[in-house]
């Protein structure tokens, strides 16, 4: 008798590798937690907005009750901000949830999903979890090659994932290119446009993806409160699509997938323009600080439009792991990206000025 439970495609899934938790690094390397710098998970270095904290404290008194499964008030906040009807919104336990719901709702085993090489690790995971085939399209200059992705769409393709800006490379697709791509995608293929880092885009790069949702019945835009809004630990995200898409996602969504504290905090954060502005400013300053240091050290990096930078720390395939270990020993946690097929690179989340400085200092020692 076999002791191997479950379908082959589930057993073949390589577990998601997240950023190492601070407590784990402290234990492993015998370091003081307070002296550890974590720049590994693209979290907001400012933490959560105070407005969200106050909203949560208020919501605490009702925690004995189930959350609103339809998230009426949170959807109202999203409706007000993005001018979309309530029935165009799907709430998610983080936007990861939206990505997975899309795979479950639209793809069957033996069908296929298209995404780019060096794009978000959750795309292959969500694809494999439903037993579908991944069509991975080679990257162009570390970003999506949309012309090639369009050509790669097969008869059995039901879903395409696009991240803009992309993680882990930080590349950006101008609006024109995305819209040209959307025009080529067959009507029976859903396109997920994952905009986790949208709020970091400079005003001149911002584009109206919600207008595309009105125009393209097969487009699902996903957003998160985990990055610029500073609520990664709460797990809130949302998808915007026309009702025939939203309806299917909501049928398979867990009824209480967004908890009440998360709903309350998200409403406050969505309305906290000041916090968002500050986050973008701190990020832009940190980006300059890091990239100036990389240039001074003659290190190649990929120009980034997110809250992180991909930097090449050597030209042998052991470089990423080696330099990562040397950084960990100095109490600096960044993200090795060998699992993305980028073994010579590290992804650095942009931190506060003193965190960036601690990293730069440790990197100089690691490379000396
Ligand atoms: C961080 C990230 C997400 C979402 O994370 P959640 O915390 O689940 O909202 C989604 N897509 C990309 C590309 C990301 O980098």
Short mmCIF file of C-alpha atoms and ligand atoms in Angstrom, two decimals:
data_model
loop_
_atom_site.label_atom_id
_atom_site.label_comp_id
_atom_site.label_asym_id
_atom_site.label_seq_id
_atom_site.Cartn_x
_atom_site.Cartn_y
_atom_site.Cartn_z
CA UNK A 1 0.00 0.00 0.00
CA UNK A 2 1.21 3.48 -0.79
CA UNK A 3 1.76 5.93 2.03
CA UNK A 4 1.83 8.80 -0.44
CA UNK A 5 -1.39 10.71 0.00
CA UNK A 6 -2.82 13.23 -2.38
CA UNK A 7 -2.38 13.95 -6.06
CA UNK A 8 1.10 14.03 -7.64
CA UNK A 9 0.70 17.71 -8.47
CA UNK A 10 0.27 18.57 -4.81
CA UNK A 11 3.27 16.48 -3.73
CA UNK A 12 5.35 18.23 -6.41
CA UNK A 13 4.81 21.69 -4.87
CA UNK A 14 7.95 23.24 -3.38
CA UNK A 15 6.92 25.11 -0.22
CA UNK A 16 6.92 28.93 -0.33
CA UNK A 17 10.12 30.39 1.11
CA UNK A 18 9.41 33.59 2.96
CA UNK A 19 11.76 36.05 4.60
CA UNK A 20 13.42 34.61 7.70
CA UNK A 21 11.70 35.80 10.88
CA UNK A 22 13.80 38.01 13.19
CA UNK A 23 13.43 35.62 16.15
CA UNK A 24 14.70 32.69 14.09
CA UNK A 25 17.82 34.54 12.94
CA UNK A 26 18.48 35.68 16.52
CA UNK A 27 18.32 32.06 17.73
CA UNK A 28 20.35 30.62 14.87
CA UNK A 29 23.17 33.14 14.98
CA UNK A 30 23.14 33.98 18.68
CA UNK A 31 22.21 37.62 18.07
CA UNK A 32 20.17 40.18 19.99
CA UNK A 33 16.75 40.55 18.32
CA UNK A 34 16.81 44.30 18.87
CA UNK A 35 19.96 44.61 16.77
CA UNK A 36 18.61 42.73 13.77
CA UNK A 37 17.67 44.57 10.58
CA UNK A 38 15.03 42.86 8.45
CA UNK A 39 14.81 43.99 4.85
CA UNK A 40 13.46 40.73 3.46
CA UNK A 41 9.70 40.82 2.92
CA UNK A 42 8.91 44.18 1.30
CA UNK A 43 7.13 45.32 4.42
CA UNK A 44 6.53 49.01 5.10
CA UNK A 45 9.42 50.15 7.33
CA UNK A 46 7.09 52.71 8.94
CA UNK A 47 4.93 49.88 10.28
CA UNK A 48 1.17 50.40 10.36
CA UNK A 49 -0.52 53.79 10.16
CA UNK A 50 -1.70 55.11 13.51
CA UNK A 51 -5.17 55.58 12.03
CA UNK A 52 -5.35 51.82 11.46
CA UNK A 53 -4.17 51.08 14.98
CA UNK A 54 -6.89 53.28 16.47
CA UNK A 55 -9.52 51.65 14.27
CA UNK A 56 -8.42 48.20 15.42
CA UNK A 57 -8.48 49.14 19.08
CA UNK A 58 -12.04 50.29 18.60
CA UNK A 59 -13.00 47.12 16.72
CA UNK A 60 -11.50 44.96 19.49
CA UNK A 61 -14.54 45.33 21.70
CA UNK A 62 -16.59 43.40 19.14
CA UNK A 63 -14.13 40.59 18.56
CA UNK A 64 -16.45 38.00 20.11
CA UNK A 65 -18.62 38.29 17.02
CA UNK A 66 -17.97 36.99 13.53
CA UNK A 67 -16.77 39.55 11.01
CA UNK A 68 -19.10 40.90 8.33
CA UNK A 69 -18.67 38.21 5.70
CA UNK A 70 -19.54 40.65 2.93
CA UNK A 71 -17.27 43.36 4.29
CA UNK A 72 -19.90 46.01 3.62
CA UNK A 73 -18.02 48.95 5.12
CA UNK A 74 -14.66 48.00 3.69
CA UNK A 75 -16.23 47.60 0.26
CA UNK A 76 -17.85 50.99 0.72
CA UNK A 77 -14.40 52.49 1.37
CA UNK A 78 -13.05 50.80 -1.78
CA UNK A 79 -16.10 51.93 -3.76
CA UNK A 80 -15.51 55.50 -2.64
CA UNK A 81 -11.82 55.42 -3.46
CA UNK A 82 -11.91 53.66 -6.83
CA UNK A 83 -15.41 54.50 -8.07
CA UNK A 84 -16.44 50.88 -8.68
CA UNK A 85 -19.72 49.24 -7.63
CA UNK A 86 -19.69 46.94 -4.59
CA UNK A 87 -20.35 43.86 -6.69
CA UNK A 88 -17.08 44.41 -8.53
CA UNK A 89 -15.07 43.83 -5.35
CA UNK A 90 -13.72 40.61 -3.85
CA UNK A 91 -12.05 40.84 -0.45
CA UNK A 92 -9.05 38.63 0.21
CA UNK A 93 -7.00 37.36 3.10
CA UNK A 94 -4.10 39.29 1.62
CA UNK A 95 -4.01 39.60 -2.15
CA UNK A 96 -2.42 36.14 -2.17
CA UNK A 97 -5.92 34.93 -1.46
CA UNK A 98 -7.21 36.69 -4.59
CA UNK A 99 -4.47 35.08 -6.71
CA UNK A 100 -5.34 31.63 -5.38
CA UNK A 101 -9.07 32.18 -5.71
CA UNK A 102 -8.52 33.10 -9.35
CA UNK A 103 -6.64 29.86 -10.01
CA UNK A 104 -9.34 27.82 -8.25
CA UNK A 105 -12.23 29.62 -9.93
CA UNK A 106 -10.97 29.65 -13.50
CA UNK A 107 -8.51 26.80 -14.02
CA UNK A 108 -9.02 23.03 -14.03
CA UNK A 109 -6.37 20.32 -13.83
CA UNK A 110 -4.63 19.84 -17.18
CA UNK A 111 -5.40 23.40 -18.30
CA UNK A 112 -2.61 25.97 -18.32
CA UNK A 113 -1.60 29.27 -16.73
CA UNK A 114 0.81 31.78 -18.31
CA UNK A 115 3.23 33.91 -16.29
CA UNK A 116 6.72 35.35 -16.67
CA UNK A 117 10.07 34.00 -15.58
CA UNK A 118 11.24 35.90 -12.45
CA UNK A 119 7.71 36.85 -11.46
CA UNK A 120 6.00 36.36 -8.09
CA UNK A 121 6.52 32.94 -6.41
CA UNK A 122 2.82 32.57 -5.68
CA UNK A 123 1.94 32.23 -9.40
CA UNK A 124 3.57 28.80 -9.81
CA UNK A 125 2.22 27.75 -6.40
CA UNK A 126 -1.37 28.69 -7.24
CA UNK A 127 -1.01 27.00 -10.63
CA UNK A 128 0.30 23.75 -9.19
CA UNK A 129 -2.26 23.69 -6.40
CA UNK A 130 -5.03 23.26 -8.98
CA UNK A 131 -3.08 20.70 -11.00
CA UNK A 132 -2.62 23.04 -13.95
CA UNK A 133 0.37 23.37 -16.25
CA UNK A 134 2.58 26.44 -15.92
CA UNK A 135 3.69 28.13 -19.12
CA UNK A 136 6.65 30.22 -17.99
CA UNK A 137 7.62 32.86 -20.51
CA UNK A 138 11.29 33.95 -20.52
CA UNK A 139 11.78 37.43 -19.08
CA UNK A 140 13.00 40.38 -21.11
CA UNK A 141 15.40 42.65 -19.20
CA UNK A 142 14.19 41.02 -15.96
CA UNK A 143 10.59 41.99 -16.71
CA UNK A 144 7.56 40.63 -18.56
CA UNK A 145 7.86 40.11 -22.30
CA UNK A 146 4.22 40.78 -23.06
CA UNK A 147 4.47 40.03 -26.78
CA UNK A 148 5.94 36.62 -26.00
CA UNK A 149 3.35 36.07 -23.26
CA UNK A 150 0.57 36.80 -25.69
CA UNK A 151 2.01 34.27 -28.15
CA UNK A 152 2.43 31.71 -25.35
CA UNK A 153 -1.30 31.63 -24.56
CA UNK A 154 -2.40 28.13 -25.55
CA UNK A 155 -5.75 26.60 -26.44
CA UNK A 156 -6.09 25.35 -22.87
CA UNK A 157 -4.86 28.53 -21.13
CA UNK A 158 -7.41 29.99 -18.75
CA UNK A 159 -5.37 32.45 -16.67
CA UNK A 160 -2.47 34.88 -17.08
CA UNK A 161 -0.65 36.49 -14.15
CA UNK A 162 1.06 39.85 -14.61
CA UNK A 163 2.71 41.77 -11.77
CA UNK A 164 3.19 45.50 -12.26
CA UNK A 165 5.58 46.49 -10.74
CA UNK A 166 7.01 42.99 -10.68
CA UNK A 167 8.41 41.20 -7.63
CA UNK A 168 11.29 40.21 -7.19
CA UNK A 169 12.80 42.29 -10.02
CA UNK A 170 11.02 45.63 -9.54
CA UNK A 171 10.43 46.14 -13.26
CA UNK A 172 7.53 48.25 -14.55
CA UNK A 173 5.31 47.92 -17.62
CA UNK A 174 4.00 51.21 -19.03
CA UNK A 175 0.22 51.44 -19.35
CA UNK A 176 0.32 51.42 -23.16
CA UNK A 177 2.04 48.04 -23.26
CA UNK A 178 -0.45 46.48 -20.86
CA UNK A 179 -3.42 47.73 -22.76
CA UNK A 180 -1.96 46.52 -26.06
CA UNK A 181 -1.53 43.12 -24.42
CA UNK A 182 -5.08 43.03 -23.06
CA UNK A 183 -6.39 43.54 -26.58
CA UNK A 184 -4.67 40.34 -27.73
CA UNK A 185 -5.94 38.06 -24.95
CA UNK A 186 -8.83 35.73 -25.85
CA UNK A 187 -12.10 36.44 -24.02
CA UNK A 188 -12.05 33.08 -22.21
CA UNK A 189 -8.69 33.79 -20.56
CA UNK A 190 -8.73 35.76 -17.31
CA UNK A 191 -5.85 38.21 -16.82
CA UNK A 192 -4.85 38.94 -13.23
CA UNK A 193 -3.07 42.28 -13.06
CA UNK A 194 -1.33 42.14 -9.70
CA UNK A 195 -0.66 45.70 -8.54
CA UNK A 196 0.78 45.05 -5.08
CA UNK A 197 3.23 47.97 -5.42
CA UNK A 198 0.99 50.38 -7.32
CA UNK A 199 0.96 52.98 -4.55
CA UNK A 200 4.74 53.44 -4.86
CA UNK A 201 4.57 54.55 -8.48
CA UNK A 202 5.51 58.16 -9.17
CA UNK A 203 2.46 60.21 -10.21
CA UNK A 204 3.63 60.42 -13.84
CA UNK A 205 3.68 56.60 -14.05
CA UNK A 206 0.25 56.01 -12.49
CA UNK A 207 -2.38 54.67 -14.85
CA UNK A 208 -6.07 53.87 -14.58
CA UNK A 209 -6.34 50.09 -14.45
CA UNK A 210 -9.91 50.38 -13.15
CA UNK A 211 -10.89 51.91 -16.50
CA UNK A 212 -9.55 48.73 -18.11
CA UNK A 213 -11.71 46.62 -15.81
CA UNK A 214 -14.74 48.44 -17.25
CA UNK A 215 -13.51 47.76 -20.76
CA UNK A 216 -12.19 44.19 -20.46
CA UNK A 217 -14.61 41.62 -18.98
CA UNK A 218 -11.72 39.19 -18.46
CA UNK A 219 -9.54 41.50 -16.34
CA UNK A 220 -9.08 41.11 -12.58
CA UNK A 221 -6.98 43.78 -10.84
CA UNK A 222 -5.59 42.86 -7.44
CA UNK A 223 -4.41 45.24 -4.74
CA UNK A 224 -3.03 44.75 -1.26
CA UNK A 225 -2.90 46.57 2.06
CA UNK A 226 0.35 44.74 2.88
CA UNK A 227 2.87 47.01 1.24
CA UNK A 228 2.46 50.80 1.10
CA UNK A 229 -0.46 50.67 3.58
CA UNK A 230 1.68 48.90 6.17
CA UNK A 231 -0.72 46.12 7.18
CA UNK A 232 1.13 42.95 6.08
CA UNK A 233 0.48 41.10 9.33
CA UNK A 234 -3.28 41.58 9.12
CA UNK A 235 -3.70 39.98 5.68
CA UNK A 236 -6.01 42.16 3.60
CA UNK A 237 -6.20 42.58 -0.14
CA UNK A 238 -8.90 42.91 -2.74
CA UNK A 239 -9.71 42.20 -6.34
CA UNK A 240 -11.65 44.38 -8.76
CA UNK A 241 -13.38 42.83 -11.76
CA UNK A 242 -16.75 42.81 -13.49
CA UNK A 243 -19.54 40.98 -11.61
CA UNK A 244 -19.39 37.71 -13.58
CA UNK A 245 -15.78 37.28 -12.43
CA UNK A 246 -16.35 38.62 -8.92
CA UNK A 247 -19.36 36.36 -8.43
CA UNK A 248 -17.31 33.20 -9.07
CA UNK A 249 -14.49 34.32 -6.77
CA UNK A 250 -16.98 35.03 -4.01
CA UNK A 251 -18.61 31.62 -4.33
CA UNK A 252 -15.38 29.83 -3.44
CA UNK A 253 -14.04 32.39 -0.99
CA UNK A 254 -14.15 31.41 2.67
CA UNK A 255 -17.11 33.37 4.09
CA UNK A 256 -14.99 35.00 6.81
CA UNK A 257 -11.67 35.31 4.99
CA UNK A 258 -11.03 38.87 6.20
CA UNK A 259 -11.22 39.23 9.97
CA UNK A 260 -12.88 42.15 11.70
CA UNK A 261 -9.70 43.88 12.88
CA UNK A 262 -8.33 43.69 9.36
CA UNK A 263 -11.52 45.16 7.91
CA UNK A 264 -11.49 48.04 10.37
CA UNK A 265 -7.79 48.76 9.86
CA UNK A 266 -8.08 48.59 6.08
CA UNK A 267 -10.87 51.17 6.02
CA UNK A 268 -8.75 53.57 8.06
CA UNK A 269 -5.62 52.95 5.99
CA UNK A 270 -7.38 53.39 2.65
CA UNK A 271 -8.46 56.83 3.81
CA UNK A 272 -5.06 57.80 5.21
CA UNK A 273 -3.60 59.70 2.26
CA UNK A 274 -0.99 61.30 4.47
CA UNK A 275 0.45 57.96 5.53
CA UNK A 276 0.54 56.79 1.92
CA UNK A 277 2.40 59.93 0.87
CA UNK A 278 4.90 59.49 3.67
CA UNK A 279 5.43 55.84 2.73
CA UNK A 280 6.16 56.77 -0.87
CA UNK A 281 8.53 59.54 0.21
CA UNK A 282 10.50 57.33 2.63
CA UNK A 283 10.67 54.70 -0.10
CA UNK A 284 11.97 57.09 -2.75
CA UNK A 285 14.64 58.40 -0.37
CA UNK A 286 15.66 54.88 0.63
CA UNK A 287 15.86 53.86 -3.02
CA UNK A 288 18.31 56.68 -3.69
CA UNK A 289 20.34 55.76 -0.61
CA UNK A 290 20.65 52.10 -1.64
CA UNK A 291 21.27 52.62 -5.33
CA UNK A 292 23.88 55.33 -4.72
CA UNK A 293 25.71 52.86 -2.48
CA UNK A 294 25.45 50.13 -5.14
CA UNK A 295 26.87 52.50 -7.73
CA UNK A 296 29.71 53.49 -5.43
CA UNK A 297 30.45 49.79 -4.87
CA UNK A 298 30.19 49.07 -8.59
CA UNK A 299 27.35 46.60 -8.08
CA UNK A 300 24.80 45.98 -10.80
CA UNK A 301 21.14 46.47 -9.80
CA UNK A 302 17.81 46.36 -11.60
CA UNK A 303 16.10 49.78 -11.54
CA UNK A 304 13.07 49.24 -9.32
CA UNK A 305 9.58 50.72 -9.17
CA UNK A 306 8.64 48.90 -5.96
CA UNK A 307 9.82 49.07 -2.35
CA UNK A 308 12.80 46.77 -2.90
CA UNK A 309 15.86 46.46 -5.14
CA UNK A 310 17.46 43.46 -6.79
CA UNK A 311 21.26 43.70 -6.61
CA UNK A 312 23.93 41.43 -8.07
CA UNK A 313 26.43 40.48 -5.38
CA UNK A 314 28.81 38.34 -7.44
CA UNK A 315 29.20 36.54 -10.72
CA UNK A 316 29.26 32.95 -9.58
CA UNK A 317 26.14 30.99 -8.72
CA UNK A 318 27.15 30.66 -5.08
CA UNK A 319 27.28 34.44 -4.61
CA UNK A 320 23.73 35.09 -3.43
CA UNK A 321 23.77 32.36 -0.78
CA UNK A 322 27.30 33.23 0.36
CA UNK A 323 26.70 36.96 0.76
CA UNK A 324 23.30 36.28 2.33
CA UNK A 325 24.97 34.14 5.01
CA UNK A 326 27.61 36.79 5.63
CA UNK A 327 24.82 39.36 6.09
CA UNK A 328 22.83 37.09 8.43
CA UNK A 329 25.90 36.68 10.65
CA UNK A 330 25.91 40.47 10.98
CA UNK A 331 22.21 40.52 11.82
CA UNK A 332 20.91 41.71 8.45
CA UNK A 333 18.12 39.73 6.82
CA UNK A 334 17.56 40.20 3.10
CA UNK A 335 16.06 37.82 0.53
CA UNK A 336 18.15 35.39 -1.49
CA UNK A 337 16.45 34.75 -4.83
CA UNK A 338 18.11 31.52 -5.96
CA UNK A 339 14.66 29.90 -5.88
CA UNK A 340 13.61 32.41 -8.58
CA UNK A 341 16.57 31.37 -10.74
CA UNK A 342 18.62 34.40 -9.70
CA UNK A 343 21.45 32.85 -7.64
CA UNK A 344 23.85 35.80 -8.12
CA UNK A 345 21.38 38.34 -6.78
CA UNK A 346 19.78 39.44 -3.51
CA UNK A 347 16.52 41.32 -3.10
CA UNK A 348 16.72 44.13 -0.57
CA UNK A 349 13.52 45.67 0.80
CA UNK A 350 13.89 49.42 1.23
CA UNK A 351 13.99 50.37 4.91
CA UNK A 352 14.35 53.45 7.07
CA UNK A 353 17.58 55.44 6.54
CA UNK A 354 19.32 53.79 9.49
CA UNK A 355 18.24 50.30 8.38
CA UNK A 356 19.52 50.93 4.87
CA UNK A 357 22.79 52.21 6.33
CA UNK A 358 23.16 49.10 8.52
CA UNK A 359 22.64 46.93 5.45
CA UNK A 360 25.12 48.89 3.31
CA UNK A 361 27.69 48.64 6.07
CA UNK A 362 27.18 44.89 6.43
CA UNK A 363 27.26 44.42 2.65
CA UNK A 364 30.62 46.18 2.41
CA UNK A 365 32.02 43.84 5.06
CA UNK A 366 30.42 40.81 3.43
CA UNK A 367 32.03 41.65 0.08
CA UNK A 368 35.43 42.67 1.49
C1 LIG B 1 3.64 41.09 -1.66
C2 LIG B 1 2.99 40.72 -2.94
C3 LIG B 1 1.65 40.35 -3.00
C4 LIG B 1 0.72 40.25 -1.89
O1 LIG B 1 0.86 39.99 -0.74
P1 LIG B 1 -0.36 39.92 0.30
O2 LIG B 1 0.32 40.23 1.56
O3 LIG B 1 -0.87 38.54 0.21
O4 LIG B 1 -1.36 40.92 -0.12
C5 LIG B 1 1.07 40.08 -4.21
N1 LIG B 1 1.77 40.16 -5.33
C6 LIG B 1 3.05 40.50 -5.33
C7 LIG B 1 3.76 40.61 -6.62
C8 LIG B 1 3.70 40.79 -4.14
O5 LIG B 1 4.98 41.10 -4.16
#
